XYZ file of C-alpha atoms in Angstrom:
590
model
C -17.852 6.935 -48.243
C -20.527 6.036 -45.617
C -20.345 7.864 -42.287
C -19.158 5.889 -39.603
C -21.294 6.152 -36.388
C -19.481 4.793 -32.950
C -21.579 2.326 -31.680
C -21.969 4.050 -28.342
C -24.257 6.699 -30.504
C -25.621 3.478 -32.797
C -26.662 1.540 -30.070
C -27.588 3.749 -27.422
C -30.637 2.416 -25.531
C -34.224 3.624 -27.407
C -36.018 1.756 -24.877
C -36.357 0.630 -21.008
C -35.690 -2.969 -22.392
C -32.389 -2.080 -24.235
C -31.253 -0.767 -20.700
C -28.097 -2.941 -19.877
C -27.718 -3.744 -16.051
C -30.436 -1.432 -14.518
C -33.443 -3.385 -14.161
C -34.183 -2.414 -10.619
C -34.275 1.015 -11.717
C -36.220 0.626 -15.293
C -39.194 -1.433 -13.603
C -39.707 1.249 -11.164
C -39.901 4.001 -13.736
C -42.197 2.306 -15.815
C -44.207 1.215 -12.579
C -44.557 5.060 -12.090
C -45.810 5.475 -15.241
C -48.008 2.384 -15.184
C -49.470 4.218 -12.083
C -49.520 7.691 -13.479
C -47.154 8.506 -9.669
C -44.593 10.634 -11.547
C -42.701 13.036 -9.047
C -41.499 16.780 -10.278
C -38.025 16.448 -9.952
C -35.583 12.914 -10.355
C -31.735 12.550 -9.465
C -30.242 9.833 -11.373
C -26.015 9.450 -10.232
C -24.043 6.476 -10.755
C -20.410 6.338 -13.084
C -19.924 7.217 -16.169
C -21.425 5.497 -19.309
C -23.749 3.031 -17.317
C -27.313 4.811 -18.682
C -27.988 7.693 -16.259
C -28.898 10.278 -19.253
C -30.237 7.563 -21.805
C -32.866 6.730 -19.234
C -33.964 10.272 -18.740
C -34.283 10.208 -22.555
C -36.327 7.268 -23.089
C -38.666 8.026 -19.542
C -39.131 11.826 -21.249
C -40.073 10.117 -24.467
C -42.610 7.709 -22.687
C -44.086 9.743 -20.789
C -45.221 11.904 -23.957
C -46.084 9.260 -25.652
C -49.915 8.806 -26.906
C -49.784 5.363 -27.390
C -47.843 3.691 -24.227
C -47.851 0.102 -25.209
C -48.950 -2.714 -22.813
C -45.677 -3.087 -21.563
C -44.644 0.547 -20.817
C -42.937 1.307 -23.650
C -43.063 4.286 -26.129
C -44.818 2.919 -29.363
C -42.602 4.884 -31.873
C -45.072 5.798 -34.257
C -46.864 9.078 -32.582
C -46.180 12.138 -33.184
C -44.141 13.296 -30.182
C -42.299 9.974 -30.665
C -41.305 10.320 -33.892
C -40.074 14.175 -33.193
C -38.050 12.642 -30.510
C -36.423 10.345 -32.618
C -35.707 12.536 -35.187
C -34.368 15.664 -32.389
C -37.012 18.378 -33.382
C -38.808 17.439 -29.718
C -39.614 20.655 -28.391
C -41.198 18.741 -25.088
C -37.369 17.485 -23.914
C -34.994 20.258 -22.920
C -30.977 19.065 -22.228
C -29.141 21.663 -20.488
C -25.358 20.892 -20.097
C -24.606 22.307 -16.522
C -20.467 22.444 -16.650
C -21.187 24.864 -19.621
C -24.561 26.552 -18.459
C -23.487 27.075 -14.736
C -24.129 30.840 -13.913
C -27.005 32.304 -12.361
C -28.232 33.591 -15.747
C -28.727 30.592 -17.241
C -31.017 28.936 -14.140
C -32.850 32.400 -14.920
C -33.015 31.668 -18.392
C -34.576 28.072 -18.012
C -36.366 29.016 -15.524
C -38.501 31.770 -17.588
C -38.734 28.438 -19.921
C -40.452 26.258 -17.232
C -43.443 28.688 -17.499
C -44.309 27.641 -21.348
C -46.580 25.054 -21.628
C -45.625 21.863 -24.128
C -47.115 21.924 -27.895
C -47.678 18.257 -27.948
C -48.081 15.943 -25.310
C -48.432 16.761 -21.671
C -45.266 16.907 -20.140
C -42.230 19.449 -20.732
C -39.092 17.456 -19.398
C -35.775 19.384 -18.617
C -32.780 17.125 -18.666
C -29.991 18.534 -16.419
C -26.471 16.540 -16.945
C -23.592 17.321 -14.778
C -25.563 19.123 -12.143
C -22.939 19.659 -9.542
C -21.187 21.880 -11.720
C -23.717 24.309 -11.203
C -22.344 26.988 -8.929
C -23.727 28.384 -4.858
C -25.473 30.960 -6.430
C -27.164 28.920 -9.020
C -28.260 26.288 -6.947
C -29.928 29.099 -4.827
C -31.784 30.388 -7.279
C -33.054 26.568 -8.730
C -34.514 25.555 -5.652
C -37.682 27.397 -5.447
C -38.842 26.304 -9.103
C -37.582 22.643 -8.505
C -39.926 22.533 -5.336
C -42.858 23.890 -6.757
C -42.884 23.879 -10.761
C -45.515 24.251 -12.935
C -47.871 20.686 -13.467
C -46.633 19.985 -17.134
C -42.768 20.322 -15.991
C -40.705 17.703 -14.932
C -37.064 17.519 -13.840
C -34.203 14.657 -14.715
C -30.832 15.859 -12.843
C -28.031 13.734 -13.609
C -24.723 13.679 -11.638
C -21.492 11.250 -11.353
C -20.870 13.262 -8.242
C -23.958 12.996 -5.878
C -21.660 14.719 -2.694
C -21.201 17.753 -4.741
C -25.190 18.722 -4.600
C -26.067 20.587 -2.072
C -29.158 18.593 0.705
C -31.474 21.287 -0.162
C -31.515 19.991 -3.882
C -31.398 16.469 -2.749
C -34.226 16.555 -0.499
C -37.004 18.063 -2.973
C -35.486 14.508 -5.608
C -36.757 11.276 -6.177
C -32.809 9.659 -6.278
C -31.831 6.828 -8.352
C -28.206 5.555 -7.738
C -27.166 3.832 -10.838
C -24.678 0.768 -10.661
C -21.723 -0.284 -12.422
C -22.384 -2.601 -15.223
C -21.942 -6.554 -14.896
C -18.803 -7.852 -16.670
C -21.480 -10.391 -17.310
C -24.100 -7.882 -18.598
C -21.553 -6.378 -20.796
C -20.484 -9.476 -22.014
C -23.786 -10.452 -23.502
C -24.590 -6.979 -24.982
C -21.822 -7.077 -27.067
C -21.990 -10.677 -28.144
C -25.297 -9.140 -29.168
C -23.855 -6.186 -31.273
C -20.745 -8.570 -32.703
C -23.872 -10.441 -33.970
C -25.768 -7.656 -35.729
C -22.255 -6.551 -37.344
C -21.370 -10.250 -38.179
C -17.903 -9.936 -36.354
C -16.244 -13.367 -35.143
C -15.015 -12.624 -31.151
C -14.704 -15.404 -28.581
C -16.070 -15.028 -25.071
C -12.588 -14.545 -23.578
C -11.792 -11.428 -25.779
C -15.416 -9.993 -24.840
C -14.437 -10.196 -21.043
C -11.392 -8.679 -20.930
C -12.986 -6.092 -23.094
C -15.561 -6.018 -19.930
C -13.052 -5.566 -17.408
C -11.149 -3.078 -19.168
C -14.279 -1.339 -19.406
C -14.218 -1.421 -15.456
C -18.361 -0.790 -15.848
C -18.867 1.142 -17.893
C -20.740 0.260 -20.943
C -19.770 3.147 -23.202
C -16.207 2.855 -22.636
C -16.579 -1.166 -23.371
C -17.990 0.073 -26.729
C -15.466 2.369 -27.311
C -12.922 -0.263 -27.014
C -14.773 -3.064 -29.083
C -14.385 -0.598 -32.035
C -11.271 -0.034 -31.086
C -10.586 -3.480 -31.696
C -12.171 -4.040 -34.867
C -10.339 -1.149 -36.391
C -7.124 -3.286 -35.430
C -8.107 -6.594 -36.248
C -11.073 -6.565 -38.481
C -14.125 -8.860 -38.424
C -12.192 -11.796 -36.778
C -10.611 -11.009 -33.122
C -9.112 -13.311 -31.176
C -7.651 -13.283 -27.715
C -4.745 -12.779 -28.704
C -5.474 -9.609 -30.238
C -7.574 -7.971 -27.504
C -4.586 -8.527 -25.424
C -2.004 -7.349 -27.905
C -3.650 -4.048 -28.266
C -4.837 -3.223 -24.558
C -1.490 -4.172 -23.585
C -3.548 -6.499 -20.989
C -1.502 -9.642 -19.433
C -2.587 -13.046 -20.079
C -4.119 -15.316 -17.878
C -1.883 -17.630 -18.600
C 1.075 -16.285 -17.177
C -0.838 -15.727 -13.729
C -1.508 -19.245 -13.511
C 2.463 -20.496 -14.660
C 3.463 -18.023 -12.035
C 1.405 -19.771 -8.673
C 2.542 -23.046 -10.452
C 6.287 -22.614 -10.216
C 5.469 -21.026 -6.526
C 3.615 -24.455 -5.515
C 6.828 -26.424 -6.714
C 9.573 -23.567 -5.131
C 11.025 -22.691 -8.693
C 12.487 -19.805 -7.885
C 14.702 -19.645 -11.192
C 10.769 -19.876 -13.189
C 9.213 -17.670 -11.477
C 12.260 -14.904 -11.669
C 12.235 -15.878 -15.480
C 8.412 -15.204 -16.109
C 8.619 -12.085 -14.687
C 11.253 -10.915 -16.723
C 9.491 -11.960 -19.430
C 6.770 -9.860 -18.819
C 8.974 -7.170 -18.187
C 10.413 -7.101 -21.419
C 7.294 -6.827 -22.643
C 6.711 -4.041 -21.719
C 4.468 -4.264 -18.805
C 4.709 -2.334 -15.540
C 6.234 -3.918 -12.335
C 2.835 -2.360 -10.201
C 0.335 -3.629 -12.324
C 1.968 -6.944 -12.445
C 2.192 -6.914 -8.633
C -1.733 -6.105 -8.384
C -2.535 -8.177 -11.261
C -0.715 -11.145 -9.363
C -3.127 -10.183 -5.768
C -6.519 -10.719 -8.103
C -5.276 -13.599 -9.326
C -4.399 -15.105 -6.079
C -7.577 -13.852 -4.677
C -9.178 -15.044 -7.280
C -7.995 -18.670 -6.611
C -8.882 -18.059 -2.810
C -12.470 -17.605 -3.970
C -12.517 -20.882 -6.622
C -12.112 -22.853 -3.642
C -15.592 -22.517 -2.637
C -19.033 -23.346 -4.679
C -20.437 -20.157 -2.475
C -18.143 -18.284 -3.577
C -17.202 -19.429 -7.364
C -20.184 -17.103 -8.634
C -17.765 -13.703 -7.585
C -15.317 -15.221 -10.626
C -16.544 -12.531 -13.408
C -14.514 -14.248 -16.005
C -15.820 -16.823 -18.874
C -16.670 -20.528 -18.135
C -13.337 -21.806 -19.230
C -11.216 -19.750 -17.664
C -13.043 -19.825 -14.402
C -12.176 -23.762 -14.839
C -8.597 -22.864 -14.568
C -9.245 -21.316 -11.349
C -11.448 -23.896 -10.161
C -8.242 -26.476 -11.216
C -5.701 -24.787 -9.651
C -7.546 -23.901 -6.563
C -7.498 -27.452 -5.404
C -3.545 -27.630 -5.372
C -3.437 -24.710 -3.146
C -4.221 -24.618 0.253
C -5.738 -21.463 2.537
C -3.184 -20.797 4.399
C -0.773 -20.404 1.457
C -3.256 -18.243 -0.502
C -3.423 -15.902 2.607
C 0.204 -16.388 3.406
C 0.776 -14.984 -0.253
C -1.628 -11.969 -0.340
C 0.497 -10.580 2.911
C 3.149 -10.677 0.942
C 1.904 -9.128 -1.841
C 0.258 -6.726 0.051
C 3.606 -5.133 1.835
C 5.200 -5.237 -1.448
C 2.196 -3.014 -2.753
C 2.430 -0.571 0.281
C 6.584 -0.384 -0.035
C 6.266 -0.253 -4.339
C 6.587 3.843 -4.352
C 9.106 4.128 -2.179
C 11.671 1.751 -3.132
C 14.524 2.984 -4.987
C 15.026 -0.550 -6.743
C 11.618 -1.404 -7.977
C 12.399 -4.889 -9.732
C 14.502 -5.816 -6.824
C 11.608 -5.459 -4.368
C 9.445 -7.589 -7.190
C 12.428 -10.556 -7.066
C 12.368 -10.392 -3.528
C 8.537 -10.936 -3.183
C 8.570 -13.922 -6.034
C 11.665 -15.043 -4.092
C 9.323 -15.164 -0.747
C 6.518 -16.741 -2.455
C 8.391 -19.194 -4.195
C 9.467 -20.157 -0.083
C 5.912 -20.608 1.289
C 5.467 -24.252 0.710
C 8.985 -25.473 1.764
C 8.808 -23.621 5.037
C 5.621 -25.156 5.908
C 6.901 -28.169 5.103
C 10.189 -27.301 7.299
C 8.036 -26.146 10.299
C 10.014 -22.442 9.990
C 8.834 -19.015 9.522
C 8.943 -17.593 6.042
C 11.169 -14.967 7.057
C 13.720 -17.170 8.836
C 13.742 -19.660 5.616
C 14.023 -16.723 3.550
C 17.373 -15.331 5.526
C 18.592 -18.777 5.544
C 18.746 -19.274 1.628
C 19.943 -15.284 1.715
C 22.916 -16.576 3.968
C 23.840 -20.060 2.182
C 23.617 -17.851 -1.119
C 26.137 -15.111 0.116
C 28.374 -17.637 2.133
C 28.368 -19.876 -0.957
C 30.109 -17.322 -2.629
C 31.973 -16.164 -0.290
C 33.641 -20.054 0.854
C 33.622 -21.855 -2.729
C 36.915 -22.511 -3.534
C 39.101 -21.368 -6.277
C 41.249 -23.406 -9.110
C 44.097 -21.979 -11.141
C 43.287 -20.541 -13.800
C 39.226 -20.362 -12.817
C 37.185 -17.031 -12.778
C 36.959 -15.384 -9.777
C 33.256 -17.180 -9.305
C 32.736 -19.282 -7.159
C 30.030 -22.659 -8.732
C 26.639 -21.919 -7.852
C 23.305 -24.345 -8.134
C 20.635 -22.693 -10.874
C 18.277 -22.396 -7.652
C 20.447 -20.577 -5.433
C 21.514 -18.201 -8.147
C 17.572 -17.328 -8.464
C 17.847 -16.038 -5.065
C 21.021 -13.458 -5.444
C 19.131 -9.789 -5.330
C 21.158 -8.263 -8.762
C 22.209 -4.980 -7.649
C 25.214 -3.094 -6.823
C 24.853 -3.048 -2.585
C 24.389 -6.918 -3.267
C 27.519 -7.545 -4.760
C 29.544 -4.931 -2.482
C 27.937 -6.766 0.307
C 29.477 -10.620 -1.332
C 32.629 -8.834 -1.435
C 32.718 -7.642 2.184
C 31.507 -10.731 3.599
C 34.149 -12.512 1.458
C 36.938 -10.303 2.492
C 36.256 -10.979 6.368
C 36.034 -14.897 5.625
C 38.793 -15.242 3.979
C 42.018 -17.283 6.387
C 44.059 -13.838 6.172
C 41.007 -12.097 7.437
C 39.487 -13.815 10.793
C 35.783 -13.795 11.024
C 34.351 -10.959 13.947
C 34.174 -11.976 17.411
C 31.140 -10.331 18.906
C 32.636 -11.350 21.991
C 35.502 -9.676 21.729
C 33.808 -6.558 19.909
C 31.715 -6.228 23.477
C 35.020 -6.031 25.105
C 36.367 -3.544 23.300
C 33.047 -1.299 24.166
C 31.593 -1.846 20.344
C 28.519 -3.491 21.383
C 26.784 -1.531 24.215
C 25.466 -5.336 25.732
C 25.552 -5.972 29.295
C 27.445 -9.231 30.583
C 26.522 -11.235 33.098
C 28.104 -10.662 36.894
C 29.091 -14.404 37.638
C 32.651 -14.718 38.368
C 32.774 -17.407 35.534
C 32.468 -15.010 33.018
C 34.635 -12.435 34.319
C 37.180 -14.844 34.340
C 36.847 -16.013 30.931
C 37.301 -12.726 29.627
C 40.386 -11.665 27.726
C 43.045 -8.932 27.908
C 42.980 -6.750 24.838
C 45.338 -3.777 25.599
C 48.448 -4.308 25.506
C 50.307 -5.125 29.642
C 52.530 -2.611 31.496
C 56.058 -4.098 31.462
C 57.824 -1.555 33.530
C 59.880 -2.489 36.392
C 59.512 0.443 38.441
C 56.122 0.566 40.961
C 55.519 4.241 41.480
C 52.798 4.494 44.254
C 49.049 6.008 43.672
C 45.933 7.616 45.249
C 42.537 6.873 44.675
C 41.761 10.738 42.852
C 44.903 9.611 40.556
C 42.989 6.514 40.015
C 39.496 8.287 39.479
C 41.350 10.571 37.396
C 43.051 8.256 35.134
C 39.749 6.101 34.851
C 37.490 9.555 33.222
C 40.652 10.381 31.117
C 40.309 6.764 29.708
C 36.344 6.665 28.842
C 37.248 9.612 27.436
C 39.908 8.993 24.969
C 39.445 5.375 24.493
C 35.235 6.799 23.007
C 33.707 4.584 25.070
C 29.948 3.860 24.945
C 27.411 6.278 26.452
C 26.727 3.822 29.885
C 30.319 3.239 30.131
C 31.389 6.695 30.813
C 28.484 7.355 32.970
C 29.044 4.456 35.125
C 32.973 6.195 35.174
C 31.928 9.584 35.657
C 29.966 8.893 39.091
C 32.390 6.198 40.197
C 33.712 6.453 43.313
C 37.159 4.512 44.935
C 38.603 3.505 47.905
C 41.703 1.168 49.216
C 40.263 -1.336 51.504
C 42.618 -2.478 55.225
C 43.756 -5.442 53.276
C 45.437 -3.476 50.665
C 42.902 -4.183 48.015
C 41.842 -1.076 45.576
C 37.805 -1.292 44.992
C 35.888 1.189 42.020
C 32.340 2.046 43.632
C 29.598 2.153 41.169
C 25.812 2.957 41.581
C 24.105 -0.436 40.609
C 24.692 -3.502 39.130
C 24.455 -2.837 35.454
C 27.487 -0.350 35.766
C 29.376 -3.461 37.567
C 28.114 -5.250 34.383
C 29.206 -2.691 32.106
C 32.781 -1.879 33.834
C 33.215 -5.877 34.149
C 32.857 -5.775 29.886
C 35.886 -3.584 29.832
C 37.602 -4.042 33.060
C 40.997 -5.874 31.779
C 41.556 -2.784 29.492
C 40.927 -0.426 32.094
C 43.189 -2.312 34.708
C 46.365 -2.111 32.032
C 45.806 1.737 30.892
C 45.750 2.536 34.845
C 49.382 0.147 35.060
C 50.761 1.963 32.154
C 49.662 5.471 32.813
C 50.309 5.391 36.551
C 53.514 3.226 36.214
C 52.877 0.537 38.553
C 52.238 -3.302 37.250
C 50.812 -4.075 40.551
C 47.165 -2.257 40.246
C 44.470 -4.322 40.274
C 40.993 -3.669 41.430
C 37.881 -5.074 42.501
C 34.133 -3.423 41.014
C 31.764 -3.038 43.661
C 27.801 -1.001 44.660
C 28.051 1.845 46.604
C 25.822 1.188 49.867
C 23.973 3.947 50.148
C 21.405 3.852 53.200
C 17.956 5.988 53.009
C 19.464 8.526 50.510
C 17.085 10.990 48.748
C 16.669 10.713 45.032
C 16.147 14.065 43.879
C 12.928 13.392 41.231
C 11.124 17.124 40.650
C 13.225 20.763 39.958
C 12.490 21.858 43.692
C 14.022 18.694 44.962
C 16.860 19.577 43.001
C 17.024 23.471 43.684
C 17.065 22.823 47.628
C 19.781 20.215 47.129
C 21.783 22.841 45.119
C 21.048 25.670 47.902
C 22.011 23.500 50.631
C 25.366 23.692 49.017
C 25.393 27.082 47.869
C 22.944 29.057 49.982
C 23.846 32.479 47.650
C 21.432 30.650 44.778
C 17.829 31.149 47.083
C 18.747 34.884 47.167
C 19.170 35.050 43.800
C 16.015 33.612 43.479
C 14.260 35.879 45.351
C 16.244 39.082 44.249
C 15.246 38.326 40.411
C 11.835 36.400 41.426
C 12.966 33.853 39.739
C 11.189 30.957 38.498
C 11.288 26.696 37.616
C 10.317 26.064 34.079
């Protein structure tokens, strides 16, 4: 049985032309060799698996080569060439550095540096993973990487450039490396499936690409991945079977039943896709390219960021005309906040439903001259009231008839349905709805009402009347008295005992019992619950006559006490024993 060589080994690069997606950086090595300008000591960093250490190869080989073609390239037939090939080059030195770290090896290599090639005239030391090289051994490395001997030359590679130290940087020529092209990759491995006569379309070979996310060896890894599962012939279908990628095709159903508000479709889809296994997240960011990706097919400037094949990028190009900007951008908000609140919810697919639910909304509220979020409540609130109002037959279920479109937008979960119940029990005839009028009357809702007499008038009573006969008579501190005892049992609001608390009260010459507050909000506040107070004060002091009015206390150039001294010389002037204290302790404000 013949070996079987991955063809990230078969078809590594041999030469600066077989380089995928680093031009920039392969014409100005071979410029420096066209020029003989070749510096001591190279950094080459970029990602994994775009080229960094097959370039240091093939510029080692090249530069030992005795026969440099007319185009820069190692001629393959010397004799340093040929021991390249064939790994018995004693001119190319690889060190691994996450293995070879210590400052013991550095020593070791560089006692090396000193011995001058065999053949050829340069001895090349190939460093990979140099940041894993510790303090110590960095130390010790800089001295020979400033000043080495004339045949050596260094090739550092890195996928961490901010792990090197600056005094290692600044004695490099540095070569940032790029991610590869879904493009690039694309046609590389057309140009492989060709040499191993394997049928793949140009769909498969970009979603191979972006899987890839740049990197070229990884996209190898994964075309023979794929041809172990499907054999010589792949098809679409297959590369997206076994990455467990999502079609396009769903993407593009999904903004279509959003244009038209199918809420029901779009819910439906994405339980499809659930059931297939895919995760809620990655459908959620999968959804935000595709929507951005529409956003940019709606430009010729911009069509050329699409790194997907021609036919597909048609499909954008299609359904970019039926959508405008502002729902595209409208929709990537949303998105957005439901990719920022995805961790943290506690009901994942709910907060999924909600978002299709929103985005299904966009277009009719435009339409409808609303915000989205007031549309959305809306159809919350006919959805819930619709269940709560329909009416039942005998013998029905207890369910009320819903249409298939408001159904879509019921959140399924258990707080939902609790919530239909409660808002059906408190609708129901036996069960009057809440009055938030009354509620503020009763102290519930801490709102302030307004002071027109209108509205004091049109409040109601709520406690229940005094109907004794007998009028025993009353003081003003019984009054005050009976008022705290009332905010206190009756657990009143916070501003309605305050405004109690400091009240003050008086019986004017005409008979008339007034309760003195501070400023008008306590008059609002006491006017809220006035009626209740005036019947607790008839049936706790026994008389049916009290009544009273609410007025402000006038108070005429009186000090408000701001700082802790104000407030210390307020409390001596009552009790003069406190400023001895003070003194006798040397006491203190903090």
């Amino acid at each position: 049985m013949e070996n079987f060589i991955v063809s990230a080994r078969k078809y590594r690069p041999s030469s600066f032309q077989t380089v995928v997606g680093q031009q920039s950086i392969t014409i100005t090595l071979k410029n420096a060799i066209k020029n003989a300008h070749l510096a001591h000591a190279y950094l080459f960093c970029g990602p994994r698996g775009v080229g960094k250490t097959s370039c240091a190869r093939i510029f080692a080989k090249t530069i030992n080569c005795s026969n440099v073609g007319d185009d820069f390239e190692a001629c393959n037939e010397c004799e340093s060439c040929l021991a390249f090939n064939e790994n018995r080059s004693y001119n190319i030195h690889e060190l691994d550095a996450a293995s070879n770290n210590s400052v013991d090896d550095i020593r070791t290599l560089i006692d090396q540096v000193r011995i001058p090639p065999q053949i050829g005239k340069y001895s090349v030391y190939i460093i990979d993973e140099v940041h894993m090289l510790s303090q110590q051994a960095f130390n010790a490395f800089l001295k020979t990487l400033e000043e080495p001997p004339a045949h050596a030359i260094f090739v550092l590679a890195t996928t961490e450039k901010h792990k090197i130290i600056p005094t290692i940087l600044s004695r490099c020529q540095i070569f940032d490396f790029s991610r590869i092209k879904v493009g690039d990759a694309v046609k590389h491995l057309q140009h492989i499936a060709e040499i191993e006569d394997i049928s793949i379309n140009e769909e498969a070979l970009n979603v191979i690409a972006q899987k890839a996310d740049g990197a070229m060896r990884d996209a190898l890894s994964i075309f023979d991945q794929i041809v172990s599962f499907s054999g010589k012939t792949i098809t679409f279908e297959n590369v997206i079977q076994n990455l467990n990628v999502l079609d396009y095709d769903y993407y593009f159903k999904m903004v279509d039943a959003f244009l038209q508000g199918k809420v029901t479709d779009s819910l439906l889809l994405f339980n499809e896709i659930v059931e297939k296994g895919f995760d809620g997240h990655h459908f959620v960011a999968g959804l935000s390219s595709h929507i951005r990706d529409i956003l940019v097919g709606k430009d010729v400037a911009t069509l050329q960021l699409l790194e997907v094949s021609d036919s597909v990028k048609e499909k954008y190009t299609e359904q970019s005309k039926k959508c405008e900007v502002d729902f595209l951008y409208d929709a990537l908000g949303i998105l957005n906040e439901c990719d920022i609140h995805y961790k943290g919810s506690q009901n994942q697919r709910l907060l999924i439903e909600l978002t299709l639910i929103q985005l299904s909304q966009i277009v009719e509220s435009k339409k409808k001259g609303v915000s989205l979020k007031k549309n959305f409540r809306r159809l919350l609130k006919i959805r819930v009231e619709g269940h709560a109002s329909a009416p039942k037959t005998a013998g029905a279920k207890d369910k009320a008839p819903i249409h298939p479109q408001q159904e879509a937008h019921k959140p399924v979960s258990k707080s939902s349905v609790q919530a239909s119940q409660s808002i059906s029990h408190t609708s129901s005839p036996n069960h009057p709805s809440i009055s938030i009028k009354a509620a503020m009357r009763r102290g519930i809702v801490n709102r302030p009402a307004s002071s027109s007499k209108k509205q004091e008038s049109n409040l109601k009573e709520v406690d229940t009347k005094y109907t004794g006969v007998q009028n025993k008579p009353y003081t003003v501190e019984s009054v005050v008295k009976k008022l705290k005892e009332y905010a206190i049992s009756r657990k009143k609001s916070e501003r309605v005992r305050l405004a109690i608390a400091s009240c003050e009260a008086e019986i004017h010459e005409n008979g008339q019992l007034a309760v003195k507050v501070c400023n008008q909000i306590q008059v609002d506040d006491l006017t809220i619950v006035k009626n209740e107070m005036v019947n607790y004060l008839k049936r706790e002091l026994e008389n049916s006559t009290i009544d009273f009015v609410i007025e402000i206390t006038q108070t005429v150039n009186k000090k408000r006490l701001y700082t802790d001294t104000d407030r210390f010389k307020y409390l001596c002037d009552k009790n003069p024993l406190l400023e001895q204290l003070k003194q006798k302790f040397s006491l203190d404000f903090e």
